[in-house]
PDB file of C-alpha atoms in Angstrom:
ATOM      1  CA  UNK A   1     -28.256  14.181 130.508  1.00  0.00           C
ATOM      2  CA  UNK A   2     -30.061  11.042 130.585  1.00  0.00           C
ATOM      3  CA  UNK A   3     -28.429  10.082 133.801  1.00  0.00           C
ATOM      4  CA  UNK A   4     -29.489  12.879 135.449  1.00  0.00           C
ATOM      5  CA  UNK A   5     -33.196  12.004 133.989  1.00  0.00           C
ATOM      6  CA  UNK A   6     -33.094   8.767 135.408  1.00  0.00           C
ATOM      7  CA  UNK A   7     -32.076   9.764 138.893  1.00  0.00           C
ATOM      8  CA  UNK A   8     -34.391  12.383 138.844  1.00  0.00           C
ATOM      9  CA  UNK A   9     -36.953   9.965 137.817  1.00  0.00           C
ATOM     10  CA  UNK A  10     -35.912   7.716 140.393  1.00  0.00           C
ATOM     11  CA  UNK A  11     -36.280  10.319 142.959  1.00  0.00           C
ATOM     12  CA  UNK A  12     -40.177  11.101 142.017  1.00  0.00           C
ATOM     13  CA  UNK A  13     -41.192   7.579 141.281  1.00  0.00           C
ATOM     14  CA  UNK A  14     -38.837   4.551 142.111  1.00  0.00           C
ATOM     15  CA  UNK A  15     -41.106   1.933 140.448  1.00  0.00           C
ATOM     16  CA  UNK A  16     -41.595   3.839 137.226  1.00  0.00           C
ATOM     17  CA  UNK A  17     -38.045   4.401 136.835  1.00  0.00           C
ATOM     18  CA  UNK A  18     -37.277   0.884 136.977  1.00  0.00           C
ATOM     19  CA  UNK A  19     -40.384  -0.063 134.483  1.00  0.00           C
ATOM     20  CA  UNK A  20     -38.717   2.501 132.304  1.00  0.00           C
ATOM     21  CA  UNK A  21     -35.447   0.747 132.471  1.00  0.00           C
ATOM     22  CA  UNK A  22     -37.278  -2.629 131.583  1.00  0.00           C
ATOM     23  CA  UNK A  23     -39.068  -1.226 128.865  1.00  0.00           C
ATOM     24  CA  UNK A  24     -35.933   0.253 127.217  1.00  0.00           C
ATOM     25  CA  UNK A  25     -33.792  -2.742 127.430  1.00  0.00           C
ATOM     26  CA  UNK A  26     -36.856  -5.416 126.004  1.00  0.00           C
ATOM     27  CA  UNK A  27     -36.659  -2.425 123.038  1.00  0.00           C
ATOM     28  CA  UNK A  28     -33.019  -2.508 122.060  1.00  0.00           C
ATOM     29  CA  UNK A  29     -33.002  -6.070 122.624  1.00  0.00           C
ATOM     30  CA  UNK A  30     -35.437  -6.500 120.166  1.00  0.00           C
ATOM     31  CA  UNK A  31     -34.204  -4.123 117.786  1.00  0.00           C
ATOM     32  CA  UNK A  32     -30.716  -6.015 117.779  1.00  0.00           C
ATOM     33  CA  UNK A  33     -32.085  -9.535 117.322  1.00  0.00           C
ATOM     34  CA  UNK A  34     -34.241  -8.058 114.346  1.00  0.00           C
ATOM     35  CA  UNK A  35     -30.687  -6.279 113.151  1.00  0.00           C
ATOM     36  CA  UNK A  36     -28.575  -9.764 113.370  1.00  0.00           C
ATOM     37  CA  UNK A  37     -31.267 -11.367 111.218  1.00  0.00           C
ATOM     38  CA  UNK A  38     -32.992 -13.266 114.108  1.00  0.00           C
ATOM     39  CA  UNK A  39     -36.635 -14.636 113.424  1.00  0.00           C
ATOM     40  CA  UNK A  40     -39.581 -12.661 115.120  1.00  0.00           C
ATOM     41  CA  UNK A  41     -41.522 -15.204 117.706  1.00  0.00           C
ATOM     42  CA  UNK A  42     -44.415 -17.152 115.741  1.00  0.00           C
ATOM     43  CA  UNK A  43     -46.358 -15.787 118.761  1.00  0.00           C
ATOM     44  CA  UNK A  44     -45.458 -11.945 118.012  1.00  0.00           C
ATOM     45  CA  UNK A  45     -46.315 -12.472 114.550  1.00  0.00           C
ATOM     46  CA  UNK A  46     -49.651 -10.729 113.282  1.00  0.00           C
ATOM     47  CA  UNK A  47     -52.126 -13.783 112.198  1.00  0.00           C
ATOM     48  CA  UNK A  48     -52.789 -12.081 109.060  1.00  0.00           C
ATOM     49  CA  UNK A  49     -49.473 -12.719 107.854  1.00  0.00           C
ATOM     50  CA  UNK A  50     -49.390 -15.736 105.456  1.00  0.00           C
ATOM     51  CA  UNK A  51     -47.559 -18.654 106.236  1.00  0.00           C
ATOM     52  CA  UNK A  52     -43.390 -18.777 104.646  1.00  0.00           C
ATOM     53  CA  UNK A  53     -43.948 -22.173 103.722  1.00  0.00           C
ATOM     54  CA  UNK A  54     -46.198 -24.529 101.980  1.00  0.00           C
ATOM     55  CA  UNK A  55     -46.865 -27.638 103.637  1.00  0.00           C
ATOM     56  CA  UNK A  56     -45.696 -31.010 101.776  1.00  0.00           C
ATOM     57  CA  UNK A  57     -48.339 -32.963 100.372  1.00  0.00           C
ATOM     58  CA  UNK A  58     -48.023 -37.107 101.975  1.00  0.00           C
ATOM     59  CA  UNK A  59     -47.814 -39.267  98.945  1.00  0.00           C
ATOM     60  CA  UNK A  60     -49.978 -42.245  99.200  1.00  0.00           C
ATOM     61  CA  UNK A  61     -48.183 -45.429  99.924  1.00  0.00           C
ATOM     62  CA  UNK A  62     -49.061 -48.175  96.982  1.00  0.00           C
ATOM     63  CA  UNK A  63     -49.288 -51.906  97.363  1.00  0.00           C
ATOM     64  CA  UNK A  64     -46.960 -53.728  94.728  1.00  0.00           C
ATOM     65  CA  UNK A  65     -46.708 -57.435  94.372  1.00  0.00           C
ATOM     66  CA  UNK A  66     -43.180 -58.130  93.716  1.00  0.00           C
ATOM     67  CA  UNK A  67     -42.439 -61.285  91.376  1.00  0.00           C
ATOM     68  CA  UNK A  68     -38.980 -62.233  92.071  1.00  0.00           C
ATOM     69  CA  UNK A  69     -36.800 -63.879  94.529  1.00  0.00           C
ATOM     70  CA  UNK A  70     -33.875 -64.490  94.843  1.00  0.00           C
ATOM     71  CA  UNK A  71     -30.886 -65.444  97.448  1.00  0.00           C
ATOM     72  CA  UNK A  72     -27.697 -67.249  97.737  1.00  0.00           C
ATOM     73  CA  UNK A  73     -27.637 -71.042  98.490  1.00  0.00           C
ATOM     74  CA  UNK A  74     -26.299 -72.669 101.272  1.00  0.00           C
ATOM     75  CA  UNK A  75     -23.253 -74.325 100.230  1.00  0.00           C
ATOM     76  CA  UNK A  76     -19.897 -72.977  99.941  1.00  0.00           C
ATOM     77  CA  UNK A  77     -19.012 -70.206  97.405  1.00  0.00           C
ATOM     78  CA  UNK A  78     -16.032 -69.520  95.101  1.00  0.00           C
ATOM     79  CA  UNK A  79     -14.797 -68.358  92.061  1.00  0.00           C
ATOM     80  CA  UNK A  80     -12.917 -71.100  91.075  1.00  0.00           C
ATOM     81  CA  UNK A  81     -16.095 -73.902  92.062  1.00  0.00           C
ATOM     82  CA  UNK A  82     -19.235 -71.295  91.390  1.00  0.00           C
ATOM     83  CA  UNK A  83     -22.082 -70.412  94.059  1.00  0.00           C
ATOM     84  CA  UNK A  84     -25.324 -71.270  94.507  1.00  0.00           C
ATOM     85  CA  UNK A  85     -28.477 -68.991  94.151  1.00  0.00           C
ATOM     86  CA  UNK A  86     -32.094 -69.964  94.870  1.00  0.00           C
ATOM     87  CA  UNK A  87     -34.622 -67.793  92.830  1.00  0.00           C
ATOM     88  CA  UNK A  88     -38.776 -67.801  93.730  1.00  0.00           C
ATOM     89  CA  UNK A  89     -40.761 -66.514  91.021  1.00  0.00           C
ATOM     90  CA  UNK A  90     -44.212 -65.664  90.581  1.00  0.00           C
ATOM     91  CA  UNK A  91     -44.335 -66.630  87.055  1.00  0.00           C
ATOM     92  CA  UNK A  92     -42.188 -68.856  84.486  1.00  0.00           C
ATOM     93  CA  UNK A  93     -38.802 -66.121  84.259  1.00  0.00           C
ATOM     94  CA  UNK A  94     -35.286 -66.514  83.465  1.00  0.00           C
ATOM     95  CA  UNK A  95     -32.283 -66.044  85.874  1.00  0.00           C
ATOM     96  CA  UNK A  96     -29.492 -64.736  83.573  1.00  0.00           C
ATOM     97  CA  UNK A  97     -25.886 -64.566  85.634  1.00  0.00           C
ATOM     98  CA  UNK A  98     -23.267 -62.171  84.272  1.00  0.00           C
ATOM     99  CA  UNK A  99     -20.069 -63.013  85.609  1.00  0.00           C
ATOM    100  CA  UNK A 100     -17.441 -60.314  85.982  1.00  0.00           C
ATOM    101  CA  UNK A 101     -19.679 -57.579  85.006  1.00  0.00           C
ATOM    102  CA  UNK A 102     -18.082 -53.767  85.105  1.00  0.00           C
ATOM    103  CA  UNK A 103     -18.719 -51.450  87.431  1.00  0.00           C
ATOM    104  CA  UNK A 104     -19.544 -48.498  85.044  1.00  0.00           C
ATOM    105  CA  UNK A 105     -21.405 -51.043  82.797  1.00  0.00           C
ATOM    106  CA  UNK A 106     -24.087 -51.643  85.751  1.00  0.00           C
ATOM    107  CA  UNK A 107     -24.176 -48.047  86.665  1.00  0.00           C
ATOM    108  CA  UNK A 108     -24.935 -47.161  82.929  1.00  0.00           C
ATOM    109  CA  UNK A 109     -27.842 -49.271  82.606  1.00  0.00           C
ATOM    110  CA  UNK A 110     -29.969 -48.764  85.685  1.00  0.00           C
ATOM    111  CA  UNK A 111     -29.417 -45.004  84.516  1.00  0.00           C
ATOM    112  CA  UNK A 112     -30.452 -45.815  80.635  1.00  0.00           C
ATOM    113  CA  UNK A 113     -33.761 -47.898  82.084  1.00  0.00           C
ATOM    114  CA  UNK A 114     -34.307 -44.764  84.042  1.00  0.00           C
ATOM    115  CA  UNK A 115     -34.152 -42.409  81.199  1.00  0.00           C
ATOM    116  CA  UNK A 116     -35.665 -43.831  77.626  1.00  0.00           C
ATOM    117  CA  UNK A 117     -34.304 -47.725  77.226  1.00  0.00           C
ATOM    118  CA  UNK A 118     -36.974 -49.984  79.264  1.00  0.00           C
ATOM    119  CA  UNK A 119     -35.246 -53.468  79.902  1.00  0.00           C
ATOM    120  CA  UNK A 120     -37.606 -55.905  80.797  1.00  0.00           C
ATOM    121  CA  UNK A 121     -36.316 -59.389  78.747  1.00  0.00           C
ATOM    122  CA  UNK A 122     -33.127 -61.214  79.045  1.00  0.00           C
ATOM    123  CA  UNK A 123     -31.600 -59.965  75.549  1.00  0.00           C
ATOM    124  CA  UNK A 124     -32.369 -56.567  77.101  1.00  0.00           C
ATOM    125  CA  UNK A 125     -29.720 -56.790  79.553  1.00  0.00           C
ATOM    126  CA  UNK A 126     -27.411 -58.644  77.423  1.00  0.00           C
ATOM    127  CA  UNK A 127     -27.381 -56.290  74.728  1.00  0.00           C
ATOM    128  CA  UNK A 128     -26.714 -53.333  77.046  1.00  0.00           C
ATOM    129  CA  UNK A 129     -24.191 -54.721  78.976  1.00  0.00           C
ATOM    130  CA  UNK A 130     -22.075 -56.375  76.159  1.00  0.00           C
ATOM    131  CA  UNK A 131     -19.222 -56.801  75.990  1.00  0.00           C
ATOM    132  CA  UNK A 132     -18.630 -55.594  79.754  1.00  0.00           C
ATOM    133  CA  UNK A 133     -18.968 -59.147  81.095  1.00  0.00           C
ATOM    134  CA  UNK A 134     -16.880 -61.974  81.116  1.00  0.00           C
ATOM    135  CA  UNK A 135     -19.107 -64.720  80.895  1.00  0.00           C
ATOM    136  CA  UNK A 136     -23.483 -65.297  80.692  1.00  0.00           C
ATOM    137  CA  UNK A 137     -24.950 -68.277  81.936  1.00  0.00           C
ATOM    138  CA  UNK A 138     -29.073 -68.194  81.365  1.00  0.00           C
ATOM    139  CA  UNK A 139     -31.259 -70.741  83.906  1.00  0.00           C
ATOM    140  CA  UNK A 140     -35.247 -70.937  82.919  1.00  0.00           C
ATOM    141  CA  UNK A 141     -36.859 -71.168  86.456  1.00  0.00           C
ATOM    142  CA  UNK A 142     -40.433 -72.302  86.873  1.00  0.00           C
ATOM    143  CA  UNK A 143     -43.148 -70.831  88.924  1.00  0.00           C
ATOM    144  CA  UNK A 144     -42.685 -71.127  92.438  1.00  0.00           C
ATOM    145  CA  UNK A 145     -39.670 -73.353  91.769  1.00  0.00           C
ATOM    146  CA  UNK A 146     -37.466 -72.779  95.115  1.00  0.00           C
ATOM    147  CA  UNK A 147     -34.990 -75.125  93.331  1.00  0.00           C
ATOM    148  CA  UNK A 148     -31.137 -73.726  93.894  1.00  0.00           C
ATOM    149  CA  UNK A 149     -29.244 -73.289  90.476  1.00  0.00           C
ATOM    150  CA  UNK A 150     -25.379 -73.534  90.282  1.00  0.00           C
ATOM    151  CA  UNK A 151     -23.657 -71.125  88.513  1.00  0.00           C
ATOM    152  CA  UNK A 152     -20.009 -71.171  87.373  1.00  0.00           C
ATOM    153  CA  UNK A 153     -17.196 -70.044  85.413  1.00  0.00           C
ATOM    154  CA  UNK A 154     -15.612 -72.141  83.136  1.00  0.00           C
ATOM    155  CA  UNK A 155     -12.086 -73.535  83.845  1.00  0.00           C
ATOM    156  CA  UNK A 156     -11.059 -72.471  80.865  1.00  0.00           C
ATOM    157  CA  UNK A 157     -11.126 -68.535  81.316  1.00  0.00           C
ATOM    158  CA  UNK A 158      -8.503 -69.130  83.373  1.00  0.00           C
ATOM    159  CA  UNK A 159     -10.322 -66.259  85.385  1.00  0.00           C
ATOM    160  CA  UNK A 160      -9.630 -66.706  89.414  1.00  0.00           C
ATOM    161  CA  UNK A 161      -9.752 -63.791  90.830  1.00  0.00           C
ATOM    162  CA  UNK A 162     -11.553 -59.926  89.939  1.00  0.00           C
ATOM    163  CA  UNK A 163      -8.172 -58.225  91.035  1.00  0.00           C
ATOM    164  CA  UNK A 164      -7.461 -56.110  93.760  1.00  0.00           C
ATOM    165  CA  UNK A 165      -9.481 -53.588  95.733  1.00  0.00           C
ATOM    166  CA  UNK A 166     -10.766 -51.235  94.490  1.00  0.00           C
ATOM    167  CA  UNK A 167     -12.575 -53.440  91.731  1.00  0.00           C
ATOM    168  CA  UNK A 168     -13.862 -52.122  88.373  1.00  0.00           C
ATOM    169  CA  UNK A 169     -15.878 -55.256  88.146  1.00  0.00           C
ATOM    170  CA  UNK A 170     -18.748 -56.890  90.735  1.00  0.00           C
ATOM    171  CA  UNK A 171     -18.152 -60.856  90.859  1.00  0.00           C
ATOM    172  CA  UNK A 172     -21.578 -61.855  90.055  1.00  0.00           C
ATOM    173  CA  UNK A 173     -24.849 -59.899  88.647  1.00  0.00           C
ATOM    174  CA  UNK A 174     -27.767 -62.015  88.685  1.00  0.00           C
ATOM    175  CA  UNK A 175     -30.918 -60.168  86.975  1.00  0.00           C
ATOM    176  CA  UNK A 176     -34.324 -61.909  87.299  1.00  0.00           C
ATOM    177  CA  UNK A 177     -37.055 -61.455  84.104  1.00  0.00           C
ATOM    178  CA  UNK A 178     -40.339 -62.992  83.307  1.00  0.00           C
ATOM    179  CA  UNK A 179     -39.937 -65.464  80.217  1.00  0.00           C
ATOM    180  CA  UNK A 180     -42.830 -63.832  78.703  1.00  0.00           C
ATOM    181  CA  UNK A 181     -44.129 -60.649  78.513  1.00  0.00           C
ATOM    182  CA  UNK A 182     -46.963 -59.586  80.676  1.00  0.00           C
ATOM    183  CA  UNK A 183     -49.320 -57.086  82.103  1.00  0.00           C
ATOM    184  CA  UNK A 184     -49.788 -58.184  85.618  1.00  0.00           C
ATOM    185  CA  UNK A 185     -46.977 -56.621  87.466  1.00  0.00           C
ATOM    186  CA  UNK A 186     -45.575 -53.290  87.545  1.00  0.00           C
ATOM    187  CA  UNK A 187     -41.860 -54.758  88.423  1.00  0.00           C
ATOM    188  CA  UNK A 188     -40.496 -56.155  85.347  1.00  0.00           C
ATOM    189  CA  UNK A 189     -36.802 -57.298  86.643  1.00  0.00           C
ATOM    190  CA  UNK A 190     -34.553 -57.675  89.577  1.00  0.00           C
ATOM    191  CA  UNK A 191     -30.999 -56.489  89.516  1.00  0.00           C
ATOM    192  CA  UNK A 192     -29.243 -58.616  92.368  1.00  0.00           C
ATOM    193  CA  UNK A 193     -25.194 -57.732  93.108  1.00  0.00           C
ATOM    194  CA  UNK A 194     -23.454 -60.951  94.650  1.00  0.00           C
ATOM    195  CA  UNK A 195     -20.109 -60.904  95.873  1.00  0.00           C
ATOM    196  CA  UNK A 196     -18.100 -64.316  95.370  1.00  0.00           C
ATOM    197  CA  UNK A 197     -14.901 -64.843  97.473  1.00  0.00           C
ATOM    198  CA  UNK A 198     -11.653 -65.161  95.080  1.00  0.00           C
ATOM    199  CA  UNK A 199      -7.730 -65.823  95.914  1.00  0.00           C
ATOM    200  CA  UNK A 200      -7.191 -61.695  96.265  1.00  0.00           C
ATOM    201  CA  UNK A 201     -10.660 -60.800  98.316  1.00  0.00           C
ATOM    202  CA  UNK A 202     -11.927 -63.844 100.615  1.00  0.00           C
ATOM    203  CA  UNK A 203     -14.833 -62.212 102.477  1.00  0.00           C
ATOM    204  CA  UNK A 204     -17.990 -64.598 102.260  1.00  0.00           C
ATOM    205  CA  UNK A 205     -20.423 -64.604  99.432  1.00  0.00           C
ATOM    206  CA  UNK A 206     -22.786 -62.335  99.861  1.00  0.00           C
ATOM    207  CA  UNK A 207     -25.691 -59.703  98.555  1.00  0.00           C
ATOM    208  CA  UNK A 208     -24.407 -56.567  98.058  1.00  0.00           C
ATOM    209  CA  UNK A 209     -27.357 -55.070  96.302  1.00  0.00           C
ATOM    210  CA  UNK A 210     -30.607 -55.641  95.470  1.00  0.00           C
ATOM    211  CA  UNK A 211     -32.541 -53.392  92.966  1.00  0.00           C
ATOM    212  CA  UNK A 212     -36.104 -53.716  91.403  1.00  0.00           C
ATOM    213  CA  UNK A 213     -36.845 -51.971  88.007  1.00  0.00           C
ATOM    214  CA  UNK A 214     -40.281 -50.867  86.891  1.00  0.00           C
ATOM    215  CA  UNK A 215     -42.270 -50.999  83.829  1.00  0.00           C
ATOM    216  CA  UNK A 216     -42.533 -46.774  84.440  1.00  0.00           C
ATOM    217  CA  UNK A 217     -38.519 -46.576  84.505  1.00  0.00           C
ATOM    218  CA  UNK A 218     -37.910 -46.557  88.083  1.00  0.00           C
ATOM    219  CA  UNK A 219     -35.152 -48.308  89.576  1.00  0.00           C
ATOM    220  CA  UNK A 220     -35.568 -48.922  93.739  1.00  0.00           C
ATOM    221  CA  UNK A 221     -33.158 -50.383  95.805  1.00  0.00           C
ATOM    222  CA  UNK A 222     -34.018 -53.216  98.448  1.00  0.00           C
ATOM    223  CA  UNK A 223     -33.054 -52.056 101.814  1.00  0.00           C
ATOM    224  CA  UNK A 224     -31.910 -55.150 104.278  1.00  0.00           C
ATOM    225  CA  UNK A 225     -34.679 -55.415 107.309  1.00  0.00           C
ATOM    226  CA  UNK A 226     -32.903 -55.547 110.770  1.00  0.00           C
ATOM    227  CA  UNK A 227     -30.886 -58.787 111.814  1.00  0.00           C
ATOM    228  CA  UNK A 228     -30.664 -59.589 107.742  1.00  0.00           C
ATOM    229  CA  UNK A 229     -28.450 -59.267 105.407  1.00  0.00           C
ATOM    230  CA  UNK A 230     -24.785 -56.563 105.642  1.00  0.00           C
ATOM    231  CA  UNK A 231     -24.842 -54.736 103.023  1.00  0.00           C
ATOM    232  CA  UNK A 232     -21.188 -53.767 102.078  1.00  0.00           C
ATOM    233  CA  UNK A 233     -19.531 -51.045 100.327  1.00  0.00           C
ATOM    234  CA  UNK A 234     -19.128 -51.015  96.777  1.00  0.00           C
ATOM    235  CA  UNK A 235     -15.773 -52.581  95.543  1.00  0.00           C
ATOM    236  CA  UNK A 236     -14.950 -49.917  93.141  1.00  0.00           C
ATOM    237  CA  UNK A 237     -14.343 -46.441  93.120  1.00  0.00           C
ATOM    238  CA  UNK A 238     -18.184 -45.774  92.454  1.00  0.00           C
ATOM    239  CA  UNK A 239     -19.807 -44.865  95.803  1.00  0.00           C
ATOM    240  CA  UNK A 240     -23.051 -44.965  94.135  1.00  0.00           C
ATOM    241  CA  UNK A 241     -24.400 -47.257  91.935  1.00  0.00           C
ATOM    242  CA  UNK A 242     -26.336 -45.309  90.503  1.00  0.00           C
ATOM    243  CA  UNK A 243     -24.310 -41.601  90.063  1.00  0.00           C
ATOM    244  CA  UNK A 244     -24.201 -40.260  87.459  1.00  0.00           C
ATOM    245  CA  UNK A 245     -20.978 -40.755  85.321  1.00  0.00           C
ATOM    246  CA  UNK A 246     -20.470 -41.267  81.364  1.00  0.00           C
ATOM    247  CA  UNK A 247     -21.369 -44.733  79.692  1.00  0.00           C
ATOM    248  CA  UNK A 248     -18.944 -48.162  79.554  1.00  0.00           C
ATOM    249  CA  UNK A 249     -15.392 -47.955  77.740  1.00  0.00           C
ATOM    250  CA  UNK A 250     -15.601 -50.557  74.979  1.00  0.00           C
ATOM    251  CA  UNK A 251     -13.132 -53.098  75.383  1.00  0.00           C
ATOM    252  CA  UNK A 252     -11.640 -55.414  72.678  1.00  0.00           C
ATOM    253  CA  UNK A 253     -12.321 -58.406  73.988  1.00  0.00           C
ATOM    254  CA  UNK A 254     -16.121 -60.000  74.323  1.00  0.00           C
ATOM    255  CA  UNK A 255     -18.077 -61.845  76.479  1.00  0.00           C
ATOM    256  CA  UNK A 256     -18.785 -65.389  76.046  1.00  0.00           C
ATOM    257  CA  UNK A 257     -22.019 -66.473  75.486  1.00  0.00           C
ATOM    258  CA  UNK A 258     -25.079 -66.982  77.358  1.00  0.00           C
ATOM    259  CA  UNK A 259     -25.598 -71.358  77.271  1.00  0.00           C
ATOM    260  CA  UNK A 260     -29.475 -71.846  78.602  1.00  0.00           C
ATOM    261  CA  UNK A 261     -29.490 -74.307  81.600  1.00  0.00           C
ATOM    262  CA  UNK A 262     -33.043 -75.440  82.760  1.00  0.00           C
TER     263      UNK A 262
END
């Protein structure tokens, strides 16, 4: 029946027929986009029709003066003979080195400063990370003292390696705090990562990560600017330092302690 329209149609009036056609096939095109779930053209769309989404406010960016420093020395690096470090500081702070720190240890306290526990001082970080660290040695550095500081294990841990890949423990954490309390800065400490070539894992000392931690609770990782530093994966199972997971295992064994070193 509707062929016989259509010639018919095409008999009386060639170029209506054909509009006809058009018209039809723009119509069940239409209605089959609309069936499949296929957005209407913004330009179709009726202008009263409010918009689907809400645009995202642009947060202001802040200037923050950041206090500490801090970067590995020039010499050469080991387990067995220490490594080098040369902290900058605003301000009179302390450069406390955890050697051997866990994995899970680290991860649990950038999450506890992020939650309720602020750590801003030295016996901040050694009280949350004890006894997940193998051995604490404390420098005071002065302000604006570029001066490098040698850290090292002593011979008689016996400790010469951090065992195999993957690692449960970082080499060296070296956290950055102001020896006295203050008001002026909104960064209170500096979380720096180092990894120190041993007998099992020889790859060149290096920064793995670098984290700043707020008087507010926020933790914010330094990103390396291009041609700087490689940042390499973590050495342990955690691909994030800062997933979530459950706090430290205690272990029987503690820490030695932290000797001050000017």
């Amino acid at each position: 029946m509707a062929a016989v329209f259509l010639v018919t149609l095409y008999e009386y009036s060639p170029l209506f027929s054909i509009a006809v056609v058009c018209l039809c096939f723009f119509v069940t095109a239409a209605m089959l986009l609309g069936w499949f779930g296929f957005d209407v053209p913004v330009i179709l769309r009726s202008h009263e029709e409010p918009e689907s989404g809400t645009p995202t406010p642009e947060k202001p960016m802040v200037r923050v003066t950041n206090p500490f420093a801090l970067d590995l020395g020039p010499g050469p690096a080991s387990v067995s003979a220490g490594v080098s470090v040369r902290p900058c500081c605003l301000e009179p702070c302390i450069l406390s080195c955890f050697w051997g720190c866990e994995v899970s240890a680290l991860q649990w306290v950038l999450q506890a400063h992020q939650h309720n526990r602020r750590l801003s001082c030295p016996q901040n970080f050694k009280e949350a990370l004890h006894p997940h660290y193998q051995y604490c040695q404390r420098f005071h550095i002065g302000s604006e003292d570029s001066a490098e500081r040698h850290t090292l294990l002593p011979a008689d841990l016996g400790i010469t390696d951090f065992g195999p890949l993957p690692r449960e423990r970082y080499p060296l954490v070296s956290v950055l705090t102001v020896a006295e309390a203050t008001d002026l800065y909104n960064i209170v400490a500096s979380v720096t990562v180092i990894h120190v070539p041993d007998d099992k894992y020889k790859l060149s000392a290096r920064v793995l990560f670098q984290y700043l931690l707020t008087s507010q609770g926020g933790v914010h990782e330094l990103k390396p600017t291009v041609g700087g530093r490689q940042a390499l994966p973590p050495l342990s199972r955690a691909a994030d330092p800062l997933s979530p997971g459950p706090g430290p295992a205690r272990t029987a064994r503690g820490p030695r302690g932290c000797p001050e070193t000017a």
